[in-house]
CSV table of C-alpha atoms in Angstrom, one decimal:
chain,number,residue,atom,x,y,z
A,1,UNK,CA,49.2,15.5,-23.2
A,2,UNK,CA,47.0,18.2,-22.2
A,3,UNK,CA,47.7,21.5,-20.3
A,4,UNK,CA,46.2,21.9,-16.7
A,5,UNK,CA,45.5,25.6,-16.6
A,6,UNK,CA,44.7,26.6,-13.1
A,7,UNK,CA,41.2,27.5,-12.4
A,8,UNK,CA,41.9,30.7,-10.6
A,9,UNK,CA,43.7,31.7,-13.4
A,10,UNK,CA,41.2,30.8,-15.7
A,11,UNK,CA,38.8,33.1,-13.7
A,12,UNK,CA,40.9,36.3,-13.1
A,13,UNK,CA,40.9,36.3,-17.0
A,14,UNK,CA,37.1,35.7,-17.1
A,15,UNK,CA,36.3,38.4,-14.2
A,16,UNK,CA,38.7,40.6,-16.1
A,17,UNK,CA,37.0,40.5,-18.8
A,18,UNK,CA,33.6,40.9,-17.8
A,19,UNK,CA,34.4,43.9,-15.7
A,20,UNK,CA,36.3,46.0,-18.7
A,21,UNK,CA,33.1,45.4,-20.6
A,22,UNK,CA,31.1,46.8,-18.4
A,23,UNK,CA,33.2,50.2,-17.6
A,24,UNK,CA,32.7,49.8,-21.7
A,25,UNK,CA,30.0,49.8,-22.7
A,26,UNK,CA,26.1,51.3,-21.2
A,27,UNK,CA,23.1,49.9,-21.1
A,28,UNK,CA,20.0,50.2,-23.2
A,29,UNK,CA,17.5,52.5,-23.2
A,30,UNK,CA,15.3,53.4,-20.0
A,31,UNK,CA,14.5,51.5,-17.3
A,32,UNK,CA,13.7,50.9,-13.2
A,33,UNK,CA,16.0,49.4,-11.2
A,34,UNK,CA,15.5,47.9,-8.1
A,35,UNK,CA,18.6,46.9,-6.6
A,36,UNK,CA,19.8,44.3,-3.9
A,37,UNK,CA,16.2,43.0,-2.3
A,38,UNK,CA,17.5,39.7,0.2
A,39,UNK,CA,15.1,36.9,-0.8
A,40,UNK,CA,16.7,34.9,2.1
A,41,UNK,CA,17.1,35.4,5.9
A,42,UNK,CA,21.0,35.6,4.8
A,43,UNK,CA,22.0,39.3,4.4
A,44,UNK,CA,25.0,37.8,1.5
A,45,UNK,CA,25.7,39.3,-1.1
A,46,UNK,CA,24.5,35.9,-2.8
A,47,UNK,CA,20.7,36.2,-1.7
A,48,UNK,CA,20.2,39.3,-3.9
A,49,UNK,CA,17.8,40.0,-6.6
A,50,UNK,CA,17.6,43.1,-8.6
A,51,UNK,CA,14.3,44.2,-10.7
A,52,UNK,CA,14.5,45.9,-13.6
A,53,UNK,CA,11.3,46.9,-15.7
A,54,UNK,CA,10.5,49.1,-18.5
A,55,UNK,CA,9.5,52.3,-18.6
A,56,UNK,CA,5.7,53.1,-18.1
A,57,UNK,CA,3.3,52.2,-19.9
A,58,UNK,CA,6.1,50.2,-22.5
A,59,UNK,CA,5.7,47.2,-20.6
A,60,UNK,CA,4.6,43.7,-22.5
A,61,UNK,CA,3.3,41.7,-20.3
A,62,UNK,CA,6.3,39.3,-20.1
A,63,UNK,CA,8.1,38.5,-17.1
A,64,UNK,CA,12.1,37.1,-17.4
A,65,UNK,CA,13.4,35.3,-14.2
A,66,UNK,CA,17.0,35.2,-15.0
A,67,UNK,CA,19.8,33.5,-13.7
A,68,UNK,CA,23.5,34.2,-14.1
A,69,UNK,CA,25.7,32.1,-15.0
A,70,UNK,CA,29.5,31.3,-14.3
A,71,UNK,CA,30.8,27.6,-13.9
A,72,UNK,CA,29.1,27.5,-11.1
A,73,UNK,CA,32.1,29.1,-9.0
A,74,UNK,CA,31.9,32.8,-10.9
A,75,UNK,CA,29.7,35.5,-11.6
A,76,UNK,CA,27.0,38.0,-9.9
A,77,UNK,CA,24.4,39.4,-11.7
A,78,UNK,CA,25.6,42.8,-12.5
A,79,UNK,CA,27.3,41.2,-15.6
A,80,UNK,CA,23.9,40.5,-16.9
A,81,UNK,CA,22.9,43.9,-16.3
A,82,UNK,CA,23.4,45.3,-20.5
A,83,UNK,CA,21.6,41.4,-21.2
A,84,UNK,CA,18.6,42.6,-19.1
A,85,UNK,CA,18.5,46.3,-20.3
A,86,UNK,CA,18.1,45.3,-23.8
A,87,UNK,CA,15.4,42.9,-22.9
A,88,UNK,CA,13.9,45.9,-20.6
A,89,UNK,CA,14.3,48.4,-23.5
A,90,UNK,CA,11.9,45.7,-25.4
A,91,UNK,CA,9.2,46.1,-22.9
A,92,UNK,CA,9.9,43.0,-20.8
A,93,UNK,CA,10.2,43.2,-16.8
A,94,UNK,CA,13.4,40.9,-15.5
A,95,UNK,CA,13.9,39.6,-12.0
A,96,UNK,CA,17.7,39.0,-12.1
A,97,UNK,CA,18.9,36.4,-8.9
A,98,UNK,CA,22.4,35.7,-7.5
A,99,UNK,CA,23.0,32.3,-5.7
A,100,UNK,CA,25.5,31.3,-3.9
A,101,UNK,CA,28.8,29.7,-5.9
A,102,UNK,CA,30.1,26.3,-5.3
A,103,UNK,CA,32.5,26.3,-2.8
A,104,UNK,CA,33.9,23.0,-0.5
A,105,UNK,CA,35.0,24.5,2.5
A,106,UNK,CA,31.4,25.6,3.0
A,107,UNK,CA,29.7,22.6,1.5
A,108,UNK,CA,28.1,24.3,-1.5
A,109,UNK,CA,27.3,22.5,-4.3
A,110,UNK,CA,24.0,22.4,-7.3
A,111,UNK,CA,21.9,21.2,-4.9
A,112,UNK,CA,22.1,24.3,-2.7
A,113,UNK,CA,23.1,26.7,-5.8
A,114,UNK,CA,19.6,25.2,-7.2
A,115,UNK,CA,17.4,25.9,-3.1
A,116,UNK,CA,19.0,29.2,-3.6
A,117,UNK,CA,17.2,29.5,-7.0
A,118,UNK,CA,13.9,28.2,-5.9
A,119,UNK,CA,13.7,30.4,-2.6
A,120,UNK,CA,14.5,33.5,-5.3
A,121,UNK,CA,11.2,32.6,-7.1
A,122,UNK,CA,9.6,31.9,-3.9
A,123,UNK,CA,10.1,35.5,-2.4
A,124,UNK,CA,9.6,37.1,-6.0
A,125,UNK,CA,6.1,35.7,-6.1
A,126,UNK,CA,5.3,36.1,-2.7
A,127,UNK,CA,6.2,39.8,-2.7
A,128,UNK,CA,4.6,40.3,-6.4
A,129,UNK,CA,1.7,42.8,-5.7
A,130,UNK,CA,4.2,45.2,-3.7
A,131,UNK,CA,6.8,44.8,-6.6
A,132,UNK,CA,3.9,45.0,-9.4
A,133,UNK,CA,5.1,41.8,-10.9
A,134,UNK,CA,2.7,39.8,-13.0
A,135,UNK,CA,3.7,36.0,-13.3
A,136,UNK,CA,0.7,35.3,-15.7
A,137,UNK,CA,3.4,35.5,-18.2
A,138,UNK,CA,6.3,34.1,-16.9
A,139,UNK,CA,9.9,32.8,-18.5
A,140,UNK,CA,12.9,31.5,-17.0
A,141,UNK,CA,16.0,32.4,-18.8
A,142,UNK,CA,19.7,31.5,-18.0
A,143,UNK,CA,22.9,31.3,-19.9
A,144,UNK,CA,25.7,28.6,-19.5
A,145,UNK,CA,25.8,27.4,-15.8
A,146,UNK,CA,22.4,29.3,-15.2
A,147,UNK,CA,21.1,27.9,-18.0
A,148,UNK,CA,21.7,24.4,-16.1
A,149,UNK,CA,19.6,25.7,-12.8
A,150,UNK,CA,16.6,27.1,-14.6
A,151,UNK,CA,16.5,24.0,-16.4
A,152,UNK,CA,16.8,21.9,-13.2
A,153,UNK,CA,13.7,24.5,-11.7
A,154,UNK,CA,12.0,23.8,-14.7
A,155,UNK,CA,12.0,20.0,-13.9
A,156,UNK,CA,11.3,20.6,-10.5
A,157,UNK,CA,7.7,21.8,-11.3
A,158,UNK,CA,7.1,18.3,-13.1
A,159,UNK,CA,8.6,15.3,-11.4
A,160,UNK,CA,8.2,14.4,-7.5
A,161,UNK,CA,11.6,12.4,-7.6
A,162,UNK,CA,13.7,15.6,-8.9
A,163,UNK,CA,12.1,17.4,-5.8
A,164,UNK,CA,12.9,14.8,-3.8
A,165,UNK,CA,16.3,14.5,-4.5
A,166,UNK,CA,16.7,18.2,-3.8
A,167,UNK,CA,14.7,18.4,-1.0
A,168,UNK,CA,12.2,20.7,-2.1
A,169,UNK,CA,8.9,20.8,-0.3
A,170,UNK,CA,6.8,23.8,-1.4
A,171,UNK,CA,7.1,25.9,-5.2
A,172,UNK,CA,5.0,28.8,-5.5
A,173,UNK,CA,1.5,28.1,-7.5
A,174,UNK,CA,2.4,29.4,-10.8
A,175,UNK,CA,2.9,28.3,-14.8
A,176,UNK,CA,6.3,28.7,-16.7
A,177,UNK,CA,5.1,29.4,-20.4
A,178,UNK,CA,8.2,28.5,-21.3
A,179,UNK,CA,12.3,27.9,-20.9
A,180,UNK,CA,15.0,30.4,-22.4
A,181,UNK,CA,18.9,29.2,-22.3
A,182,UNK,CA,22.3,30.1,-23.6
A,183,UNK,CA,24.7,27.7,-24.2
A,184,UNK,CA,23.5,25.5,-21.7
A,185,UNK,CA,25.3,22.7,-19.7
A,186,UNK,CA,23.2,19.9,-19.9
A,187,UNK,CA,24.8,16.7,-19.1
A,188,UNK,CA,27.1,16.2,-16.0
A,189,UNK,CA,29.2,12.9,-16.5
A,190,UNK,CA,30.2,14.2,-20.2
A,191,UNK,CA,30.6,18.2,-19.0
A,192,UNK,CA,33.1,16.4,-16.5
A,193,UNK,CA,34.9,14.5,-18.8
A,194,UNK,CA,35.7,17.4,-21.0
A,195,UNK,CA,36.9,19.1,-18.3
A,196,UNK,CA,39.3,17.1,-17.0
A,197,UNK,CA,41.5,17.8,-20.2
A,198,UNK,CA,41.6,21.3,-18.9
A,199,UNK,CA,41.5,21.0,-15.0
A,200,UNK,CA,43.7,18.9,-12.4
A,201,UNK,CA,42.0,17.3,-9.8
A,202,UNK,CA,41.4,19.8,-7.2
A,203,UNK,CA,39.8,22.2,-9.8
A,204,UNK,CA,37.7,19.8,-11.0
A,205,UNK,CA,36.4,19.5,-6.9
A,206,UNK,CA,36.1,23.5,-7.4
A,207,UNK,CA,33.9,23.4,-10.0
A,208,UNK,CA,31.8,20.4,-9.6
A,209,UNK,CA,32.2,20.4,-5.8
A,210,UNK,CA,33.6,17.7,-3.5
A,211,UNK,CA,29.8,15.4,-4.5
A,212,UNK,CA,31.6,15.0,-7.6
A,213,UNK,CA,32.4,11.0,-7.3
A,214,UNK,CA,29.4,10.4,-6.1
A,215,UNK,CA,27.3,8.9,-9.3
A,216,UNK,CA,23.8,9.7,-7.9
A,217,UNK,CA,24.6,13.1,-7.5
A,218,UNK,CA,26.3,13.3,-10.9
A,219,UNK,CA,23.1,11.5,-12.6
A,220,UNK,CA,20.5,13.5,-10.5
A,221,UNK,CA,22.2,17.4,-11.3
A,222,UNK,CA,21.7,16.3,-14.9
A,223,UNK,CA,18.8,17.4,-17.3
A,224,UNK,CA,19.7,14.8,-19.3
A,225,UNK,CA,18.5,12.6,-16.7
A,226,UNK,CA,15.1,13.6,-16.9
A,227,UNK,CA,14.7,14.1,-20.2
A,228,UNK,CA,15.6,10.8,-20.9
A,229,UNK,CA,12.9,9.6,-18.5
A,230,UNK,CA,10.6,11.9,-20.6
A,231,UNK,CA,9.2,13.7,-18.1
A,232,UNK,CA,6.4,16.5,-19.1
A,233,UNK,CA,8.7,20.0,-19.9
A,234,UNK,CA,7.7,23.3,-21.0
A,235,UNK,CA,8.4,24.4,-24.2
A,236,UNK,CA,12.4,25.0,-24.4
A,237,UNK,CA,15.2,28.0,-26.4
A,238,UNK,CA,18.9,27.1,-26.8
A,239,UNK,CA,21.3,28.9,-28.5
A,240,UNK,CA,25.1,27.7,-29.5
A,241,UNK,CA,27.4,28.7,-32.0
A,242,UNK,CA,30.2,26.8,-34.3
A,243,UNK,CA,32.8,28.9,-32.0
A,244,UNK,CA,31.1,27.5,-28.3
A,245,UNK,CA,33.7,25.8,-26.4
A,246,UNK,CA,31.0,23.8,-24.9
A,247,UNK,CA,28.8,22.8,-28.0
A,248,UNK,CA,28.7,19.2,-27.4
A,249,UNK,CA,26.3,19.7,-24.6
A,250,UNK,CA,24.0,21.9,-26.7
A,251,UNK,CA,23.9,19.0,-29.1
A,252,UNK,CA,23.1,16.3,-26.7
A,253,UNK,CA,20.2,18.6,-25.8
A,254,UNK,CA,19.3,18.8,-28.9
A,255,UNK,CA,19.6,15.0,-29.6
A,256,UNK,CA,17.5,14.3,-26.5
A,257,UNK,CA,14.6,17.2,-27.1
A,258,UNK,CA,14.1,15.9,-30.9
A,259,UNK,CA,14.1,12.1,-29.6
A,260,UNK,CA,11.7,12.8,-27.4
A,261,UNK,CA,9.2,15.2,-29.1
A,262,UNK,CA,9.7,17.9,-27.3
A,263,UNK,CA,8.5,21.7,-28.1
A,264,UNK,CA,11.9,22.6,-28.8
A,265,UNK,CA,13.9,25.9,-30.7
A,266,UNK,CA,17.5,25.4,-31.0
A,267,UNK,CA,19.3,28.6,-32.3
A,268,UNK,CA,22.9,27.9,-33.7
A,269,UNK,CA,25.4,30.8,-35.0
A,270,UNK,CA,27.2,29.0,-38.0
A,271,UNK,CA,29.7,31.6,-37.8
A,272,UNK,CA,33.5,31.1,-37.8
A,273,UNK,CA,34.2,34.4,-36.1
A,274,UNK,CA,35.0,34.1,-32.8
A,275,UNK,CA,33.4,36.8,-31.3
A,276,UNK,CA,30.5,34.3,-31.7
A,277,UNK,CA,31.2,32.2,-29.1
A,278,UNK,CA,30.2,30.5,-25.5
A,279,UNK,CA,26.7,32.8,-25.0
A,280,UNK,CA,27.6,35.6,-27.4
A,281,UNK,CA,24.0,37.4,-27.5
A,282,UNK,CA,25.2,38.9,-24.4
A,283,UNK,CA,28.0,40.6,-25.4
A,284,UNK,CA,27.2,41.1,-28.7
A,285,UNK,CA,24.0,43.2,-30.3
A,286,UNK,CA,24.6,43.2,-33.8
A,287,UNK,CA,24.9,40.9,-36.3
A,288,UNK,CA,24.1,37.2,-35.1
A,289,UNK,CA,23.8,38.9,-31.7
A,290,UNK,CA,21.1,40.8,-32.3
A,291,UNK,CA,19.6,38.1,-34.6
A,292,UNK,CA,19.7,35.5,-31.5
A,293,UNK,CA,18.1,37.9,-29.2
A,294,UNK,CA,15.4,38.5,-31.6
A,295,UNK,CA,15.2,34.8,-31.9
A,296,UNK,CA,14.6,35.0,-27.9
A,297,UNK,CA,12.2,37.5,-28.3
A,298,UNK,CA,10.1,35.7,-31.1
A,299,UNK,CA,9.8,32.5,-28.5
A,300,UNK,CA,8.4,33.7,-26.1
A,301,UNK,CA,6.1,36.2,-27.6
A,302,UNK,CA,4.8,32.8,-29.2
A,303,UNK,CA,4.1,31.0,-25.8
A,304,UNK,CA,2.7,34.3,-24.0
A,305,UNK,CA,0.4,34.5,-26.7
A,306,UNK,CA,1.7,38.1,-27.6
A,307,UNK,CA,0.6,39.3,-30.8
């Protein structure tokens, strides 16, 4: 019999965490930050971006439209913010978004986390000259629960029934060159499954909101879905580790990308050490840290045709 650890528990330890290692540690390099822009007639702290790009005349070319992630009830940006400053201190430009977090009393669940997404990208493009972004180049990167939403925006660009379903009517006119995750969740009805040896009931609603027993929605939230339908993708980056909790759906990816010919990278840490775990490369900037980065790095210098 399994132990039901409550959820808020689980994330006072997680916040906890996160916020020592930020008092801890400083970011890389140099950089411009421009902090808190509301994309949405909201003024909540969830309709933020931030911008941060690298120092003049460093820049490559390369824009990163990141997305936090967090079990979809945790997280803000600002714990990306070391993530991004490595990536700035490479010469790439980031466009970091908050969303809102999955909460029943308000009725929040992936559909809106994932219209919160799409209305970030929407006001990012839309703004682009005054904010001196160039999306010729452009790359949507997430980790864990993030990882889930870029790839559901991702899919958005390339099938009428996901945008449908999430009652999207307008995406801004651009190309993704290409899709950039950490330990990604992937699959909903198997994510689910392996958390209810972990959760009771009512934390399993917090996480995967109250839309939970319905099996469309459970089917329709899920990459896997629309993989397996074989829908047209840009090229995709995972990375995993021996020591990710949540491997499984890293592998099913995996299974589905290769069984389906996709341009796919998968990036896996063999390492026992379990400092290489759930999205590591974030914490971590040696070692296989700094090797998975630079794995990030070479993918999409590859599809921006970066020399």
């Amino acid at each position: 019999m399994s132990i039901k650890i409550p959820l808020n528990l689980i994330l006072h330890f997680v916040k906890k965490g996160d916020e020592k290692y930020l008092k801890n540690h400083r970011t890389f390099g140099n950089f411009s930050l421009i902090k808190d822009l509301t994309y949405k007639t909201s003024d909540s702290s969830f309709h933020k971006l931030d911008i941060i790009a690298p120092v003049l005349n460093h820049e490559n070319g390369i824009l990163l439209f990141s997305v936090h992630g967090g079990g979809y009830v945790y997280g803000d940006k600002k714990y990306n913010s070391i993530f991004h400053s490595y990536f700035a201190d490479k010469g790439f430009t980031i466009i970091s978004a908050n969303y809102r977090l999955i909460d029943n009393d308000y009725d929040v669940s992936i559909i809106e986390q994932l219209q919160d997404i799409v209305d970030a990208l929407t006001y990012a493009y839309d703004n682009r000259h005054f904010h001196k972004l160039n999306f010729d180049k452009l790359f949507l990167v997430g980790d864990s629960a993030g990882g889930h939403l870029v790839f559901l925006l991702d899919i958005l660009f390339h099938d009428e029934e996901a945008r449908r379903y999430f009652n999207i009517k307008n995406l801004p006119p651009i190309k993704i060159r290409g899709v950039c995750l950490n330990s990604t969740m992937y699959d909903m009805k198997s994510l689910y499954k392996y958390a209810e040896k972990f959760l009771s009931k009512r934390g399993l609603k917090k996480v995967f909101s109250k839309r939970c027993i319905d099996e469309e929605f459970m089917l329709k939230t899920s990459p896997s879905y629309y993989i397996r339908k074989n829908i047209k993708l840009d090229p995709l980056f995972n990375s995993s580790s021996y020591k990710d909790q949540f491997l499984s759906q890293s592998l099913l990816l995996k299974r589905d990308m290769i069984a389906n010919q996709y341009d796919f990278m998968f990036d896996y840490c063999r390492s026992s050490d379990k400092k290489y775990g759930h999205i590591y490369n974030h914490f971590n900037f040696d070692g296989e840290g700094k090797r998975c980065n630079e794995a990030m790095i070479n993918f999409f210098m590859k599809w921006a045709n970066v020399d």
